[in-house]
Coordinates of N, CA and C in Angstrom, one line a residue:
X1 N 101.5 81.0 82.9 CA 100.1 81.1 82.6 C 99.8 80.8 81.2
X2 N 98.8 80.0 80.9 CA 98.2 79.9 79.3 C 97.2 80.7 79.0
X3 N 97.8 81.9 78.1 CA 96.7 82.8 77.5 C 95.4 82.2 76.8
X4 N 94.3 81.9 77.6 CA 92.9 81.2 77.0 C 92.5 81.1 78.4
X5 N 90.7 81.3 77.3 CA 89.6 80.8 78.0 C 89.0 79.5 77.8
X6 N 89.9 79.1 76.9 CA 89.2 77.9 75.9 C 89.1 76.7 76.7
X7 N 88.6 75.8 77.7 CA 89.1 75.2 78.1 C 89.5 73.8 78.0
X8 N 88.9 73.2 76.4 CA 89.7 72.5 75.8 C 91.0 72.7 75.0
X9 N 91.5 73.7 75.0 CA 92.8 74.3 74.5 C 93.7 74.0 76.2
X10 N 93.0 74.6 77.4 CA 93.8 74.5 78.6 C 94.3 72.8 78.7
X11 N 93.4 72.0 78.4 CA 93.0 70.4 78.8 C 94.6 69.7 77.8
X12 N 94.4 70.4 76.9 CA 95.1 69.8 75.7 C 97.2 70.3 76.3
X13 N 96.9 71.5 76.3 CA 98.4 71.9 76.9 C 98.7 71.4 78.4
X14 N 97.8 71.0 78.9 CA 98.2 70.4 80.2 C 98.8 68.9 80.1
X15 N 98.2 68.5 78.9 CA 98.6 66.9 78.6 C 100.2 67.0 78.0
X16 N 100.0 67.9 76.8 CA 101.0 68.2 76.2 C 102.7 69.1 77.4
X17 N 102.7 69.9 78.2 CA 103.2 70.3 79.1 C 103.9 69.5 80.6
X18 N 102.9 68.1 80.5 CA 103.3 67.6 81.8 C 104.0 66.7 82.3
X19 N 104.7 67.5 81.7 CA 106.4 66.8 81.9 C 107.4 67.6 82.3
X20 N 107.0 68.7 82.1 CA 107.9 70.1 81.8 C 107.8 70.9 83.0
X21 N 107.6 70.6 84.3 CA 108.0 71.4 85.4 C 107.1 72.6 85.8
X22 N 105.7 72.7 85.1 CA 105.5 73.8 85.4 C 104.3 73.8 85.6
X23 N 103.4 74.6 86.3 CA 101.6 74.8 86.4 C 101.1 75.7 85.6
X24 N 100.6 75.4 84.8 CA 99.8 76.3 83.7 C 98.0 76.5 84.5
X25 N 98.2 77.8 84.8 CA 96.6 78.5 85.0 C 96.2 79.3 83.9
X26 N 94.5 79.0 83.8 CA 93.9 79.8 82.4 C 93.9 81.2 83.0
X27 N 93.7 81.9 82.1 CA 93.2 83.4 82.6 C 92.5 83.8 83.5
X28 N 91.2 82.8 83.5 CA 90.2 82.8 84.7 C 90.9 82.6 86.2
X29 N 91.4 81.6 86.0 CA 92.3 81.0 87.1 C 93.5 82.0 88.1
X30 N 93.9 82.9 86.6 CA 95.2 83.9 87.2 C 94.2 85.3 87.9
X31 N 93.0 85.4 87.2 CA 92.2 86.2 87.7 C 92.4 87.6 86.9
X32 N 92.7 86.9 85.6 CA 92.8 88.1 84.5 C 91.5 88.0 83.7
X33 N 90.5 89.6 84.2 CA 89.6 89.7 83.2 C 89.1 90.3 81.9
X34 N 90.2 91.2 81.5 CA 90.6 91.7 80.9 C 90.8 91.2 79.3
X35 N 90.2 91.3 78.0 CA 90.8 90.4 77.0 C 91.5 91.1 75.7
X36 N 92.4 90.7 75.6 CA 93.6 90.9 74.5 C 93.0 91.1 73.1
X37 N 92.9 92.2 72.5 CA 91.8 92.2 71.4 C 93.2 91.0 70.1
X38 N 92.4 90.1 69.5 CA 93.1 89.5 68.6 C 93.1 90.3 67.0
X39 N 93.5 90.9 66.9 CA 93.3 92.1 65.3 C 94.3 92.1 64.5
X40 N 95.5 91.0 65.0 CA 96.4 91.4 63.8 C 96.5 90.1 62.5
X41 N 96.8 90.0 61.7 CA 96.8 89.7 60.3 C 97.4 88.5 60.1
X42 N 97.8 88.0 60.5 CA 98.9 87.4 61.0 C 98.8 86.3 62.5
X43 N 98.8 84.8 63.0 CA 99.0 84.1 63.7 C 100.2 84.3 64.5
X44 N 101.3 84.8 64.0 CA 102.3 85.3 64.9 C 102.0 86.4 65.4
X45 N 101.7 87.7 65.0 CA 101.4 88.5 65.1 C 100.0 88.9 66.7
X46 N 99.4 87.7 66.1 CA 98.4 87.6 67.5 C 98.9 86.5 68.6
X47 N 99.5 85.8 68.1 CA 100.2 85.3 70.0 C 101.0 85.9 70.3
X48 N 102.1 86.8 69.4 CA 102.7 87.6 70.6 C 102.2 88.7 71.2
X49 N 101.0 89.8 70.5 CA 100.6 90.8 71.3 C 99.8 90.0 72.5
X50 N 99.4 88.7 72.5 CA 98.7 88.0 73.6 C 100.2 87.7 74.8
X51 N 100.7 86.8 73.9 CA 102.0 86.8 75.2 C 102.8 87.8 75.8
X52 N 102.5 88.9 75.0 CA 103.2 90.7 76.3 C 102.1 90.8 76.9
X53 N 101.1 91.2 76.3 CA 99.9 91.9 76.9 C 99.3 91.5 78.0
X54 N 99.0 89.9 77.6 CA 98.7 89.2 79.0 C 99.6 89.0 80.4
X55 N 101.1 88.7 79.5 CA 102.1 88.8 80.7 C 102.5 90.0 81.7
X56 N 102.1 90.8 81.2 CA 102.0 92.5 82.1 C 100.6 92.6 82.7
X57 N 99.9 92.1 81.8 CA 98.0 91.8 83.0 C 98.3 90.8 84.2
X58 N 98.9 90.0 84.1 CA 99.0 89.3 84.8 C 100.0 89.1 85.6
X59 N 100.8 89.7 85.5 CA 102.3 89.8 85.8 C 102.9 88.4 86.4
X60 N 102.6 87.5 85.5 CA 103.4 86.2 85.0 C 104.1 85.8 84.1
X61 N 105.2 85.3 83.8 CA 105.3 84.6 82.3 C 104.5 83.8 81.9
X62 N 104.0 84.4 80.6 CA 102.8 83.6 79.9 C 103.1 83.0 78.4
X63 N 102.4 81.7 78.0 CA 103.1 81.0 76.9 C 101.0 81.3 76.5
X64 N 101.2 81.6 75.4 CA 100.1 82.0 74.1 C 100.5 81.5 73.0
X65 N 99.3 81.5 72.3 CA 99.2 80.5 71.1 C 97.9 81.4 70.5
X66 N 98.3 81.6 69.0 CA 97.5 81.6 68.1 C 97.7 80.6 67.3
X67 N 95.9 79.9 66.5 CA 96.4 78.6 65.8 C 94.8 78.5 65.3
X68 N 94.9 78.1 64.6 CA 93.7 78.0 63.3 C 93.6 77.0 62.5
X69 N 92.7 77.0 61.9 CA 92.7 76.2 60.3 C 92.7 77.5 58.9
X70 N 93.5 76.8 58.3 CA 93.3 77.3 57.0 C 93.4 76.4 55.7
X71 N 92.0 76.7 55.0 CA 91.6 76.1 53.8 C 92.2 76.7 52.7
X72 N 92.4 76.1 52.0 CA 92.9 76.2 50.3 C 91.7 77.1 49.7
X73 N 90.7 76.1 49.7 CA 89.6 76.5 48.7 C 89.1 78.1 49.2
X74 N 88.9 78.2 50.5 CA 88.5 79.7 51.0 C 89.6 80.7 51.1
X75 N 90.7 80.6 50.2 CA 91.2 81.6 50.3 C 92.3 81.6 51.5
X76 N 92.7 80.4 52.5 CA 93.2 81.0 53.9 C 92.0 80.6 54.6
X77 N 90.5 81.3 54.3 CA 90.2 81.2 55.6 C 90.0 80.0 56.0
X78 N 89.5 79.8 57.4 CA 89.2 81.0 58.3 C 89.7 81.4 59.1
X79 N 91.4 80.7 58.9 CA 92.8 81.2 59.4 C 92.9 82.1 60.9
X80 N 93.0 83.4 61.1 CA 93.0 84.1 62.4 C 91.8 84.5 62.5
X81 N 90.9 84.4 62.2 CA 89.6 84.8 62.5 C 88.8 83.1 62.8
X82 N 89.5 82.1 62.8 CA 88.9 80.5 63.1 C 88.2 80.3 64.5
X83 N 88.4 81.1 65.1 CA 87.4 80.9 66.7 C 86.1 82.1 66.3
X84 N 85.8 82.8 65.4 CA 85.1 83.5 65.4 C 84.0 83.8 64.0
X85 N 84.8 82.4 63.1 CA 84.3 82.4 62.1 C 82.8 82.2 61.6
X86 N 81.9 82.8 61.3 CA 81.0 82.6 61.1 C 80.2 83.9 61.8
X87 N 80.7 84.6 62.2 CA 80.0 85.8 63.1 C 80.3 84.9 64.8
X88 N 79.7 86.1 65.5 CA 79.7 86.0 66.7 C 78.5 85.3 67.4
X89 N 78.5 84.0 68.3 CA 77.5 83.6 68.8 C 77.3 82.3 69.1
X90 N 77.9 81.7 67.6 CA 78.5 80.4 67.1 C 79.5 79.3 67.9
X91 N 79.2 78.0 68.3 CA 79.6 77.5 69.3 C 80.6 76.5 68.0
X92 N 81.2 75.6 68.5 CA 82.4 74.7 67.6 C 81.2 74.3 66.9
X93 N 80.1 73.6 66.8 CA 79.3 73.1 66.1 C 78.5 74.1 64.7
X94 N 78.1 75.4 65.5 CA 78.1 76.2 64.2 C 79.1 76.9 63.4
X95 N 80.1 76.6 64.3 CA 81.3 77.4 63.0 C 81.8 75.8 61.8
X96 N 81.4 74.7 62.4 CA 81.6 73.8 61.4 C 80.7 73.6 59.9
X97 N 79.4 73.9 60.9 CA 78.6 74.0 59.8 C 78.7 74.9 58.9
X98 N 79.1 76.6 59.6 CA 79.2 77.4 58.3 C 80.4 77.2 57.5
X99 N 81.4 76.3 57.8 CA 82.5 76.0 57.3 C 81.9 74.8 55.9
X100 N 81.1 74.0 56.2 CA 80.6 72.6 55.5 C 79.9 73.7 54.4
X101 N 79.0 74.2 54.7 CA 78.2 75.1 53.6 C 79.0 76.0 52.9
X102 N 79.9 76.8 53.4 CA 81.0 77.9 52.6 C 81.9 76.5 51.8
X103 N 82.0 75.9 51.8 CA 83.1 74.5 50.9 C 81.7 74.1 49.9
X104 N 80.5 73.5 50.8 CA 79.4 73.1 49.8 C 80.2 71.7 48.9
X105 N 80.5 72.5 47.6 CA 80.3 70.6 46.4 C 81.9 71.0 45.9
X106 N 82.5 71.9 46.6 CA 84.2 72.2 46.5 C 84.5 70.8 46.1
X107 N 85.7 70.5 45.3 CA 86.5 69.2 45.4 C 87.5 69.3 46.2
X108 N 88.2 70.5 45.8 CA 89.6 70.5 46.5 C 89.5 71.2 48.0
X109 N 89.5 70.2 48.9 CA 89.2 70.3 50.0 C 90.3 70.7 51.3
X110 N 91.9 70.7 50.4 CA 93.2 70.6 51.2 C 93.3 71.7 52.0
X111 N 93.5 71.2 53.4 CA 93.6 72.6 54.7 C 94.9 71.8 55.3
X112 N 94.9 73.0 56.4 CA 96.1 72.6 57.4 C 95.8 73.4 58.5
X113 N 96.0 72.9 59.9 CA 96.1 73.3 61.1 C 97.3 74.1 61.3
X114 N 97.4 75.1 62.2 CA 98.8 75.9 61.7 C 98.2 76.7 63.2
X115 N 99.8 76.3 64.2 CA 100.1 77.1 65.7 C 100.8 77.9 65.9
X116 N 101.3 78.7 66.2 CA 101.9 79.8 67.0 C 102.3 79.8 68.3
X117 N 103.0 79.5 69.1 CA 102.8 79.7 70.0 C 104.2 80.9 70.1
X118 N 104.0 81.7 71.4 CA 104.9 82.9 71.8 C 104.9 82.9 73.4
X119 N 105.9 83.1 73.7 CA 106.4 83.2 75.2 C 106.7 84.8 75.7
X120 N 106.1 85.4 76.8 CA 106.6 86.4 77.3 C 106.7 86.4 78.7
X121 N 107.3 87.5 79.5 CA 107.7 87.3 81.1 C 107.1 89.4 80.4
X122 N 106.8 89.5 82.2 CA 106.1 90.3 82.3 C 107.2 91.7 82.2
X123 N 106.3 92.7 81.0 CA 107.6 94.1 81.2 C 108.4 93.7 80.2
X124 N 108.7 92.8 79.1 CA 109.5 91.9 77.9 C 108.8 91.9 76.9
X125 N 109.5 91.9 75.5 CA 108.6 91.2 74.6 C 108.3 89.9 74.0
X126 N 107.6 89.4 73.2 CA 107.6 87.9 73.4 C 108.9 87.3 72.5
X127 N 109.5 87.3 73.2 CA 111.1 86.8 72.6 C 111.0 85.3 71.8
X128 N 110.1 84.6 72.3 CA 110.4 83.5 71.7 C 109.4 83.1 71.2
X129 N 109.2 82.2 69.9 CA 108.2 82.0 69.3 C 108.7 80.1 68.6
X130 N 107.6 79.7 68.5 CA 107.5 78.3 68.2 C 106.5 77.9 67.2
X131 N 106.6 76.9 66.3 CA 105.5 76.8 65.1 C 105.1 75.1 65.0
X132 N 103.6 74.7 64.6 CA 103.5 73.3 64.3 C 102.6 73.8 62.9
X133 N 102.4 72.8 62.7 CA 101.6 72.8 61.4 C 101.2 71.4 61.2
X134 N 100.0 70.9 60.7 CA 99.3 69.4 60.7 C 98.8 70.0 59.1
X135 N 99.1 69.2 58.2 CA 98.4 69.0 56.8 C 97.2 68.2 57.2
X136 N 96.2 68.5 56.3 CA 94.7 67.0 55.9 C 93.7 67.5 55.2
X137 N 92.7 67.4 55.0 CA 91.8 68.1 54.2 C 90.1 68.2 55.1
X138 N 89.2 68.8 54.6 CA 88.0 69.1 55.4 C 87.0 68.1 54.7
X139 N 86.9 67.2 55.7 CA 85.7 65.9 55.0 C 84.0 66.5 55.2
X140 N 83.2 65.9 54.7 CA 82.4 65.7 54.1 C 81.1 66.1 55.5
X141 N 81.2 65.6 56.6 CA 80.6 65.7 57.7 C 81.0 65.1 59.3
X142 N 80.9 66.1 60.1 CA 81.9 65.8 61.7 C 81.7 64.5 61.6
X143 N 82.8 63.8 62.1 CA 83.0 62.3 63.0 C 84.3 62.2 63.9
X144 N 83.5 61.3 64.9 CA 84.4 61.4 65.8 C 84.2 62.2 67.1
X145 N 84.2 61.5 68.2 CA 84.0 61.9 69.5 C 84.6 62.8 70.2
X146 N 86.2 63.5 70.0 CA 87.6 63.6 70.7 C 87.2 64.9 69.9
X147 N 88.4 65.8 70.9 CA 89.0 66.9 70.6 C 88.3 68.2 70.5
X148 N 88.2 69.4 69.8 CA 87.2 70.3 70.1 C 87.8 71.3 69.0
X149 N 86.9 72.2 68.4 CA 87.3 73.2 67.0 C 86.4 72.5 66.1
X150 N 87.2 72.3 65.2 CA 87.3 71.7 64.2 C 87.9 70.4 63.6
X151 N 88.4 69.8 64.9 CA 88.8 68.6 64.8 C 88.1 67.6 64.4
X152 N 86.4 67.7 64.0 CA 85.5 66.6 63.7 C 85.4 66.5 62.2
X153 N 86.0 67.6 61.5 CA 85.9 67.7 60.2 C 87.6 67.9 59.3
X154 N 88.8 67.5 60.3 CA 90.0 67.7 59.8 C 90.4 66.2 59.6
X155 N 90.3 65.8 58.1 CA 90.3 64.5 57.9 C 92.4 64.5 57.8
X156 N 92.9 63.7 58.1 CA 94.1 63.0 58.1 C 94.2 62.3 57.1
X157 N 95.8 62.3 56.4 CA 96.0 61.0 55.6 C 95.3 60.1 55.8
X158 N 95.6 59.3 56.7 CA 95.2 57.9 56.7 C 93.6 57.6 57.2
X159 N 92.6 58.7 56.7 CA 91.3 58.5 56.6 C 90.9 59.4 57.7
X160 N 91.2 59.0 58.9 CA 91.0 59.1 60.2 C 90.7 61.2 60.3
X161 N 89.3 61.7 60.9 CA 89.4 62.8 61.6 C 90.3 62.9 63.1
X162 N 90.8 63.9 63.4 CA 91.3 64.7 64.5 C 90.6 64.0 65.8
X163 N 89.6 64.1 65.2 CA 87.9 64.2 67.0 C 88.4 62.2 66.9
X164 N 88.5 61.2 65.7 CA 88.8 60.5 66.1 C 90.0 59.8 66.6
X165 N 91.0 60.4 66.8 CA 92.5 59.7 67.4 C 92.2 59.8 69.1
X166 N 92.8 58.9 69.6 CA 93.3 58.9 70.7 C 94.4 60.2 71.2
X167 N 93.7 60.8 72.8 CA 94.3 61.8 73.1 C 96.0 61.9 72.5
X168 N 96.5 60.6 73.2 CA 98.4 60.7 73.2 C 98.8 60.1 71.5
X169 N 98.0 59.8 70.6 CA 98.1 59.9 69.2 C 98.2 61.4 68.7
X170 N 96.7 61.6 68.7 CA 96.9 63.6 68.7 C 97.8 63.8 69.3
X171 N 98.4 64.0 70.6 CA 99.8 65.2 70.4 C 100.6 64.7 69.9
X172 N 100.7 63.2 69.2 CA 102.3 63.3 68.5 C 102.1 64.0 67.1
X173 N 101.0 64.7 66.9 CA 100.9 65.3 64.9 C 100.4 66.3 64.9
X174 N 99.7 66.7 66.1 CA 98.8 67.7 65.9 C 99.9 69.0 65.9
X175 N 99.0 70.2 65.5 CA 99.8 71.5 65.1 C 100.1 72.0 66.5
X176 N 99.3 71.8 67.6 CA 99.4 72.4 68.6 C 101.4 71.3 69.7
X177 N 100.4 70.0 69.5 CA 101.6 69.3 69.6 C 103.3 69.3 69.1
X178 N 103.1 69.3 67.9 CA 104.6 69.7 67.3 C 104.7 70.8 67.3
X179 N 104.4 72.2 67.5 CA 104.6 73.5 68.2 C 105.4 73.3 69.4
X180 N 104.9 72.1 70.3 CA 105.4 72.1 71.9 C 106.7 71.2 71.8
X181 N 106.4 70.2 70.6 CA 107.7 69.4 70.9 C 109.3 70.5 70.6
X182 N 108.7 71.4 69.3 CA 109.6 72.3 69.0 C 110.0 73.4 70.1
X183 N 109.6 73.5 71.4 CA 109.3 74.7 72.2 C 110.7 73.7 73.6
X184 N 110.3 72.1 73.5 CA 110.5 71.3 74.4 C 112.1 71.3 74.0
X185 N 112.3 70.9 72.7 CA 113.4 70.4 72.2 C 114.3 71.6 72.8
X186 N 113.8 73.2 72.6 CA 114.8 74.5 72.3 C 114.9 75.1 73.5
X187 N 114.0 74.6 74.7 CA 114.4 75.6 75.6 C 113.8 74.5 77.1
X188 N 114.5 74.6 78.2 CA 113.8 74.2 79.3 C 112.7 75.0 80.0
X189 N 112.0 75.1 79.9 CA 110.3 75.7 80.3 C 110.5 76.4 81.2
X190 N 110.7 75.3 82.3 CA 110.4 75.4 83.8 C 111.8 76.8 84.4
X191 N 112.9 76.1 84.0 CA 114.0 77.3 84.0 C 113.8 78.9 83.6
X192 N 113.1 78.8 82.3 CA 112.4 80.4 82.2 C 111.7 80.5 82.4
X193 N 110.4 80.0 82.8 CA 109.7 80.5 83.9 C 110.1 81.0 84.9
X194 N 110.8 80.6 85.6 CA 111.8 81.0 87.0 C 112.4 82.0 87.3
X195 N 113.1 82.5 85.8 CA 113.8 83.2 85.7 C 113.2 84.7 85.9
X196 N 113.5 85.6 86.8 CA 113.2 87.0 87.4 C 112.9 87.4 86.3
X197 N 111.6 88.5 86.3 CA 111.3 89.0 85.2 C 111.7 90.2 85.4
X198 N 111.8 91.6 84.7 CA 112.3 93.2 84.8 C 111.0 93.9 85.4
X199 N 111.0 94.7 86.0 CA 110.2 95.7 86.8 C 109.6 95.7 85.6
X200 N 107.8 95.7 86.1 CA 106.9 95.7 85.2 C 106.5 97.3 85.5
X201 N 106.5 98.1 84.3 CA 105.8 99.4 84.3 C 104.5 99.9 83.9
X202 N 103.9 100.7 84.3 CA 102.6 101.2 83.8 C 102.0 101.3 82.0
X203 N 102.9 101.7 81.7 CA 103.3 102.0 79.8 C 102.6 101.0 79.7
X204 N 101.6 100.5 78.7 CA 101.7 99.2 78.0 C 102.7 99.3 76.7
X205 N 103.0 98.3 76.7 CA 103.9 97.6 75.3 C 103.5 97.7 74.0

């Protein structure tokens, strides 16, 4: 199972994954309604309390990802708080804007995409963890049709925003992408998935 509701995050791991032997359901899909408060300080820190938490809600092995942008000029942000930045309410379109206005006439514009992902089996803790990271900087105003977040305003070296690459371009650079190639290279998926998980107990983790 992939811990999200997002379901351009589901769309994106299903491209990235589908090679790897296995069916990824969203939360909705596993019929977990339940949600994982994200509070810790830290990107690692929040996909693995996502990959135990949900994998005992759900009693599946679950592959979770925390993953963000963070800017230079703000400090980090809006780093683990990036799906929620700007207050609550705010769709991808207004958290860009409050992002364009908080930078304003900034010069130094250098950010980076930066993933997490953590694996857990149900009743375990998330034993395994995997990292991408995409450098570029935050241009000037959205372009580009593709992708979903903040991708319309994550300019790349070579000019080009995120929202503009071609799907199977993005996953060879993107943070979420090389997270998975790193996840692909180190372990066979489908094999731990498989693998019997320990009597799940009442206790949470």
């Amino acid at each position: 199972m992939l811990a999200t509701r997002n379901r351009g995050k589901l769309a994106e791991y299903r491209r990235l994954l589908g090679g790897a032997g296995v069916a990824l359901l969203d939360l909705d899909e596993a019929g977990v309604g339940e949600e994982v408060e994200e509070d810790g300080a830290t990107f690692l820190a929040n996909a693995s309390r996502k990959a135990r938490e949900y994998a005992r809600l759900a009693r599946l092995p679950v592959l979770a990802d925390d993953s963000g942008l963070v800017v230079d000029a703000l400090g980090g942000d809006p780093g683990v708080r990036s799906a929620r930045f700007g207050g609550p309410g705010l769709d991808d379109a207004g958290r860009i804007r409050h992002l364009l206005a908080r930078l304003g006439g900034v010069a130094d514009r250098r950010a980076r995409f930066v993933c997490v992902i953590a694996l857990a089996r149900p009743g375990g803790p998330a034993a395994r963890v995997y990292l991408g990271q995409c450098d570029g900087r935050i241009g000037r105003e959205p372009r580009g049709p593709g992708g979903f977040g903040y991708d319309p305003v994550f300019v790349l070296p070579d000019g080009r925003t995120m929202a503009e690459l071609p799907d199977g371009e993005k996953d060879q650079i993107s943070h979420r992408g090389l997270a998975v190639a790193e996840l692909l290279a180190q372990l066979d998926l489908a094999a731990w998935a498989a693998v019997a998980a320990p009597p799940v107990t009442s206790q949470a983790t």
